[in-house]
PDB file of C-alpha atoms in Angstrom:
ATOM      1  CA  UNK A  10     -18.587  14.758   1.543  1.00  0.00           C
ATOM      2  CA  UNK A  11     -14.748  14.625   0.989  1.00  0.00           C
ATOM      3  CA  UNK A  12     -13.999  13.903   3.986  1.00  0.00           C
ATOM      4  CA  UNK A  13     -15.393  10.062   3.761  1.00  0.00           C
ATOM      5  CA  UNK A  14     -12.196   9.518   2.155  1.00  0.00           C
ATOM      6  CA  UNK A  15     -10.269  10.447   4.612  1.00  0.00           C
ATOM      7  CA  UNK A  16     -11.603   8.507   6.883  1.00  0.00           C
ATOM      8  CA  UNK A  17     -11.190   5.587   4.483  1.00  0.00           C
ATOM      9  CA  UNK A  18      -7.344   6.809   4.313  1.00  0.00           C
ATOM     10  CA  UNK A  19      -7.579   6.934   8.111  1.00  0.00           C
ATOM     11  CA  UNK A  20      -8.928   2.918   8.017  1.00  0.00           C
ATOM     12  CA  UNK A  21      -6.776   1.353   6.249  1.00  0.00           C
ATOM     13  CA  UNK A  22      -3.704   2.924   8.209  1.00  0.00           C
ATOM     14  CA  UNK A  23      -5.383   2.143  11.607  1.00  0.00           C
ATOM     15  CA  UNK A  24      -5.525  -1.357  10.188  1.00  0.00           C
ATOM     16  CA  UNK A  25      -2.002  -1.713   8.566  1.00  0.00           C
ATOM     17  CA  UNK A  26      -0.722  -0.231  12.171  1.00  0.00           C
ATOM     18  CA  UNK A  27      -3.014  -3.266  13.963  1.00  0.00           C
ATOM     19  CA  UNK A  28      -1.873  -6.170  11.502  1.00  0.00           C
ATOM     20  CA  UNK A  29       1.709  -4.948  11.594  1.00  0.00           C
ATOM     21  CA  UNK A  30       1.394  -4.859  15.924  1.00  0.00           C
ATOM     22  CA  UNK A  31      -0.275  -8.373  16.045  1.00  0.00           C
ATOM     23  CA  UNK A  32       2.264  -9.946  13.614  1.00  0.00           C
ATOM     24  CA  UNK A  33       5.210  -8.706  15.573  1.00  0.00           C
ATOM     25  CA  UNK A  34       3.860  -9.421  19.007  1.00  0.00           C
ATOM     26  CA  UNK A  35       3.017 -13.123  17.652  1.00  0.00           C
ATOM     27  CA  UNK A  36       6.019 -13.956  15.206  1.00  0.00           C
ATOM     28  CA  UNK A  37       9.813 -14.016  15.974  1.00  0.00           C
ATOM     29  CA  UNK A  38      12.062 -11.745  13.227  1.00  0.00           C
ATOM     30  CA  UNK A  39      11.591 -14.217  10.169  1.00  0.00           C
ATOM     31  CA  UNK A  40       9.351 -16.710  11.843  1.00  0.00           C
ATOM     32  CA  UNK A  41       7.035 -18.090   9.105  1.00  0.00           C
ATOM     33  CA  UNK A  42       4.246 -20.129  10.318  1.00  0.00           C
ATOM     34  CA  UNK A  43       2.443 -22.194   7.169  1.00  0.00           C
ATOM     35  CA  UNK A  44      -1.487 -21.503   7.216  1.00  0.00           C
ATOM     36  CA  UNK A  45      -2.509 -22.869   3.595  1.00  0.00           C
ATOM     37  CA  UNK A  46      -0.580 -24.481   1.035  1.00  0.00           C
ATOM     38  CA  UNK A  47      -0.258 -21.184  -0.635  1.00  0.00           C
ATOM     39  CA  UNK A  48       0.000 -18.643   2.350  1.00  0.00           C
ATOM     40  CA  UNK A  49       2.016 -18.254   5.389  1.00  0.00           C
ATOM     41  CA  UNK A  50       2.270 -15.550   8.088  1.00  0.00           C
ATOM     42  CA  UNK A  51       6.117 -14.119   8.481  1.00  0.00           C
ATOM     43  CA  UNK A  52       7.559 -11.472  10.431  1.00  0.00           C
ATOM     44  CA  UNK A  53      10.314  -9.668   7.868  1.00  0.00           C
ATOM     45  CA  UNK A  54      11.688  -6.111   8.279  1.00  0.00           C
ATOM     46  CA  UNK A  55      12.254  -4.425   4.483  1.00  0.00           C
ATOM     47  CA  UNK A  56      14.249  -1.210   5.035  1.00  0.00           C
ATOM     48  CA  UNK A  57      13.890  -1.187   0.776  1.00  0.00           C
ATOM     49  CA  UNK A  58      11.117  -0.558  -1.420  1.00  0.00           C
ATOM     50  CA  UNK A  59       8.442  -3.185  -2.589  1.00  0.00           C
ATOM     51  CA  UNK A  60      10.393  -6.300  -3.451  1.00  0.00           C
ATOM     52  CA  UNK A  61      13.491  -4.908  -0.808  1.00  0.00           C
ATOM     53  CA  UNK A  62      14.505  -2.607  -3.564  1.00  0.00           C
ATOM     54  CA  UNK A  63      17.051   0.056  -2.429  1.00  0.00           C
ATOM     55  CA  UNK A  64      17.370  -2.526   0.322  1.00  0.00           C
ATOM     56  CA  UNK A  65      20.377  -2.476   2.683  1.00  0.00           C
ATOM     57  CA  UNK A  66      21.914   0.815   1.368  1.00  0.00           C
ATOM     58  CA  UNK A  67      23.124   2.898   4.669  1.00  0.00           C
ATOM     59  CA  UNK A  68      20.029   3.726   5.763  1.00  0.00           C
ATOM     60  CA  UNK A  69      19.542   6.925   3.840  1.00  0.00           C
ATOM     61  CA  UNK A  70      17.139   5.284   2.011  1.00  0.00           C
ATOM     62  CA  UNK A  71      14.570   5.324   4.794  1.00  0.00           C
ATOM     63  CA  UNK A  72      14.038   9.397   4.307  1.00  0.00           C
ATOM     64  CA  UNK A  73      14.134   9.016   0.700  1.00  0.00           C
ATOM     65  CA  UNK A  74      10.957   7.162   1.268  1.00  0.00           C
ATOM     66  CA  UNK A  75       9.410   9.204   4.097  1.00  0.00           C
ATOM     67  CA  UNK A  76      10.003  12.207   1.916  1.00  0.00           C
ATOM     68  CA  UNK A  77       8.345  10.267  -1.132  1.00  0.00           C
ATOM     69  CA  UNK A  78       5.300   9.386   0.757  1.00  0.00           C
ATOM     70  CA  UNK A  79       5.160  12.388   1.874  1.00  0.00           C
ATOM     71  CA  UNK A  80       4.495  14.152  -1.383  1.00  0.00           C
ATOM     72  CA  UNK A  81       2.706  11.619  -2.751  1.00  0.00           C
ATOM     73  CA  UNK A  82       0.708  12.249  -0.039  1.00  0.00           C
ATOM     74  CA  UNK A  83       0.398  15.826  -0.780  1.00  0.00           C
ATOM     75  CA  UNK A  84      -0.468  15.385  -4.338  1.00  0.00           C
ATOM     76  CA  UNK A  85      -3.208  12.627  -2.714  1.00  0.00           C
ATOM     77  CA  UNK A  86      -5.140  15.352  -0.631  1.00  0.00           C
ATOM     78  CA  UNK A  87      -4.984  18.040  -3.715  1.00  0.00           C
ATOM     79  CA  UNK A  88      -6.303  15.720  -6.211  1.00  0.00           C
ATOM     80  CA  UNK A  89      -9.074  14.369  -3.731  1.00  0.00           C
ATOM     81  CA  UNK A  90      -9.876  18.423  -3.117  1.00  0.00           C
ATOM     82  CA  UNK A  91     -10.408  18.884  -6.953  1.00  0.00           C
ATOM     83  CA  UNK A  92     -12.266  15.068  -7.662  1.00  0.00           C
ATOM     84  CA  UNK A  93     -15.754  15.902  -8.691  1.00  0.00           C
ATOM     85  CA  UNK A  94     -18.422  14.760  -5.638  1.00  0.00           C
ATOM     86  CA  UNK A  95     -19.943  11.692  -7.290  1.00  0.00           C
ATOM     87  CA  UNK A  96     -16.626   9.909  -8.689  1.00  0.00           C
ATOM     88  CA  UNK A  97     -16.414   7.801  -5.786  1.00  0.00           C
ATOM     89  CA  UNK A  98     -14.565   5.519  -7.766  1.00  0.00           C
ATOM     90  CA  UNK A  99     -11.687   7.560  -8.125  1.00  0.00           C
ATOM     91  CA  UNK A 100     -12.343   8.793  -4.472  1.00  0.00           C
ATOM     92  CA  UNK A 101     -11.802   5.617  -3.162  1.00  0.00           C
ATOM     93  CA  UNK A 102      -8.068   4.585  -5.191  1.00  0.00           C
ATOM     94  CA  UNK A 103      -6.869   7.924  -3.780  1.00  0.00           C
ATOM     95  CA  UNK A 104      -8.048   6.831  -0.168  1.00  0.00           C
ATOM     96  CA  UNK A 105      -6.590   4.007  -0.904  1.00  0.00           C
ATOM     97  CA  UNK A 106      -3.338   4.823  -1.909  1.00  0.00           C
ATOM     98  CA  UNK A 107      -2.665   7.655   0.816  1.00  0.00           C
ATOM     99  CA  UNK A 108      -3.856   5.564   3.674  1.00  0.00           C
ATOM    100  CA  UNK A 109      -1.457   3.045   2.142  1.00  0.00           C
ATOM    101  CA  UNK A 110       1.467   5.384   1.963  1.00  0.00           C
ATOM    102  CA  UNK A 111       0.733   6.905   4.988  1.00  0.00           C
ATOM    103  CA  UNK A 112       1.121   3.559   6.751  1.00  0.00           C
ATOM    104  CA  UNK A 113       4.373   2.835   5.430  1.00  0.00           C
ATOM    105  CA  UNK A 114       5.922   6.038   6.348  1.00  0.00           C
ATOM    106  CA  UNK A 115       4.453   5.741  10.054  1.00  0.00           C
ATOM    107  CA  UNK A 116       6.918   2.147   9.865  1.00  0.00           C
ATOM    108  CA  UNK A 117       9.731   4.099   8.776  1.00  0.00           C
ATOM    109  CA  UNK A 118       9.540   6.887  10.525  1.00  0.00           C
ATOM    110  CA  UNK A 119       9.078   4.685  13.888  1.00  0.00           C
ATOM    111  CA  UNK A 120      11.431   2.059  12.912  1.00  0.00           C
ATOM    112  CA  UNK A 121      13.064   2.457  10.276  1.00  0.00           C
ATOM    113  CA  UNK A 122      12.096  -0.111   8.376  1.00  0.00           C
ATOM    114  CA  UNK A 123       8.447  -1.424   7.048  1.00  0.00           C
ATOM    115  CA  UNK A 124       7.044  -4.817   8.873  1.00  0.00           C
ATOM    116  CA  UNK A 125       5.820  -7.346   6.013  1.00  0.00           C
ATOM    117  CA  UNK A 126       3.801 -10.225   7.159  1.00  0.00           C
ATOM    118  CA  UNK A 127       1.867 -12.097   4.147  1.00  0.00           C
ATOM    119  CA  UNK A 128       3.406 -14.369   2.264  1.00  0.00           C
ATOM    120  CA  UNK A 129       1.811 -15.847  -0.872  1.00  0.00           C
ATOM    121  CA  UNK A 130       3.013 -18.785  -2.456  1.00  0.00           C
ATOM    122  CA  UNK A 131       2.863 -22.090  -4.786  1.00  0.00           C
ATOM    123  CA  UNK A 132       5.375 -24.712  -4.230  1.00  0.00           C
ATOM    124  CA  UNK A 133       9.092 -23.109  -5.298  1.00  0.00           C
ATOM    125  CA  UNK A 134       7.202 -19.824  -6.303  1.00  0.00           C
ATOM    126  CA  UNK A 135       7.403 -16.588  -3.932  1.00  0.00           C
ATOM    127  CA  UNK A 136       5.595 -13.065  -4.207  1.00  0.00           C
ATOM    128  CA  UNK A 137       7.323 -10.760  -1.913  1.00  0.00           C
ATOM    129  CA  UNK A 138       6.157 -10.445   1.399  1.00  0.00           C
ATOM    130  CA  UNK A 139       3.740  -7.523   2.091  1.00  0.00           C
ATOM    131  CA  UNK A 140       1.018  -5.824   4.085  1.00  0.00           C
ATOM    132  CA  UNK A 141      -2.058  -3.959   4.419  1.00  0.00           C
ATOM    133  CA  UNK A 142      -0.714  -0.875   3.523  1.00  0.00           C
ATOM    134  CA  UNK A 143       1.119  -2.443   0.525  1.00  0.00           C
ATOM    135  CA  UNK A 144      -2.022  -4.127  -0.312  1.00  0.00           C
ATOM    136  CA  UNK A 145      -4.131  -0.777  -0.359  1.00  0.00           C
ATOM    137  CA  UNK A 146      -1.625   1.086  -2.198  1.00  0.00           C
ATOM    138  CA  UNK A 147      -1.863  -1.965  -4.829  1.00  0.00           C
ATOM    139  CA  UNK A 148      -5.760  -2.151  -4.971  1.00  0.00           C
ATOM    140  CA  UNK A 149      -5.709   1.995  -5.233  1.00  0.00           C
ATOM    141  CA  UNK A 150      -3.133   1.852  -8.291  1.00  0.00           C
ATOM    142  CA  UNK A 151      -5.611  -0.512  -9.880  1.00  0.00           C
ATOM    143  CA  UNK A 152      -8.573   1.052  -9.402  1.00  0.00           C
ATOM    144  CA  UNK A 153      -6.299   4.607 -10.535  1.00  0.00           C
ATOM    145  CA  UNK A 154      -5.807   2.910 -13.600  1.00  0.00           C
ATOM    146  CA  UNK A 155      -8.897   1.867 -14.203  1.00  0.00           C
ATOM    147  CA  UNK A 156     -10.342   5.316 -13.873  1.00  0.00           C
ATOM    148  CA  UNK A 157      -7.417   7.041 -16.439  1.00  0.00           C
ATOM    149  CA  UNK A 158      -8.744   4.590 -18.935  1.00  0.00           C
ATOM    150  CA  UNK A 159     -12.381   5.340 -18.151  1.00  0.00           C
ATOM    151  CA  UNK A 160     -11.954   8.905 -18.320  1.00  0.00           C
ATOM    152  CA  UNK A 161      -9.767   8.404 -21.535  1.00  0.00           C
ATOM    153  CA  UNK A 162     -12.553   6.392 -22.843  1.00  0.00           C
ATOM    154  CA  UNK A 163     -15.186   8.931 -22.406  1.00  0.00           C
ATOM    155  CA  UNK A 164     -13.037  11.844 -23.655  1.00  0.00           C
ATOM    156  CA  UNK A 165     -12.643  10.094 -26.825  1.00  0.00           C
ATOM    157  CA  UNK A 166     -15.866   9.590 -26.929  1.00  0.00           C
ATOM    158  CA  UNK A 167     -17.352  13.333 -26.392  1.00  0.00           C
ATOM    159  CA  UNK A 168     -15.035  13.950 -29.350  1.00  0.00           C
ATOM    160  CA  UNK A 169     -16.109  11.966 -31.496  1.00  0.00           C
TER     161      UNK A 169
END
């Protein structure tokens, strides 16, 4: 029953991995094409963290981040042993978030560096790049959230 959420994991990195593939074989390095008046496709190479934090530092960086993801990742696939069978909720923010970390670290540990390719943005206004994986790991820390507060939520209210 678990193991749906690996393949969910499994998903979202095949799909960061193919979005990451067609943006570089269809954009030159820092090509931006415009698509809507609020989104354009790029092709930008962040050695950093999200918003290029840690950016430019020697390279070290990059296994600082591998090593990170990797036991995030860990802690991922222990909590998603112990996660009770019906919480799918919860199931699916750890999927989430370990298919999203996982297909970061398969850009550094290839290249170095991650591949962002979505840009969102209103006239002068810019969000950070990103990707699919960046994306997941987003959606997954929501949806994480959401589930400490619902479980907070109910433990107050079996004490009570």
């Amino acid at each position: 029953m678990r193991g749906r959420w690996y393949l969910v994991a499994g998903a979202v990195i095949a799909l960061d991995q193919l979005t990451k593939w067609l943006a570089g074989s269809n954009l030159g390095l820092g090509e931006q094409v415009q698509m809507l008046p609020f989104f354009s496709w790029v092709l930008w190479h962040n050695d950093g963290a999200a918003f290029s934090l840690m950016s430019g530092l020697g390279g070290w960086q990059r296994w600082f981040f591998v090593g990170l993801a990797a036991a995030f990742a860990v802690f991922i696939v222990y909590e998603l042993r112990r996660l009770p069978v019906g919480d799918w909720l919860q199931g699916l923010a750890y999927s989430l978030i370990l298919g999203g970390a996982l297909g970061n670290m398969v850009d550094r540990l290839m290249t170095g560096y991650v591949v962002d390719f979505v840009l969102l943005h209103w006239r002068e206004y810019y969000f950070p790049a990103f990707n699919v994986a960046d994306a997941a790991l987003s959606c997954g820390a929501v949806l994480w959230v959401g589930c400490m507060i619902r479980d907070s939520r109910a433990e107050r209210a079996r004490a009570a």
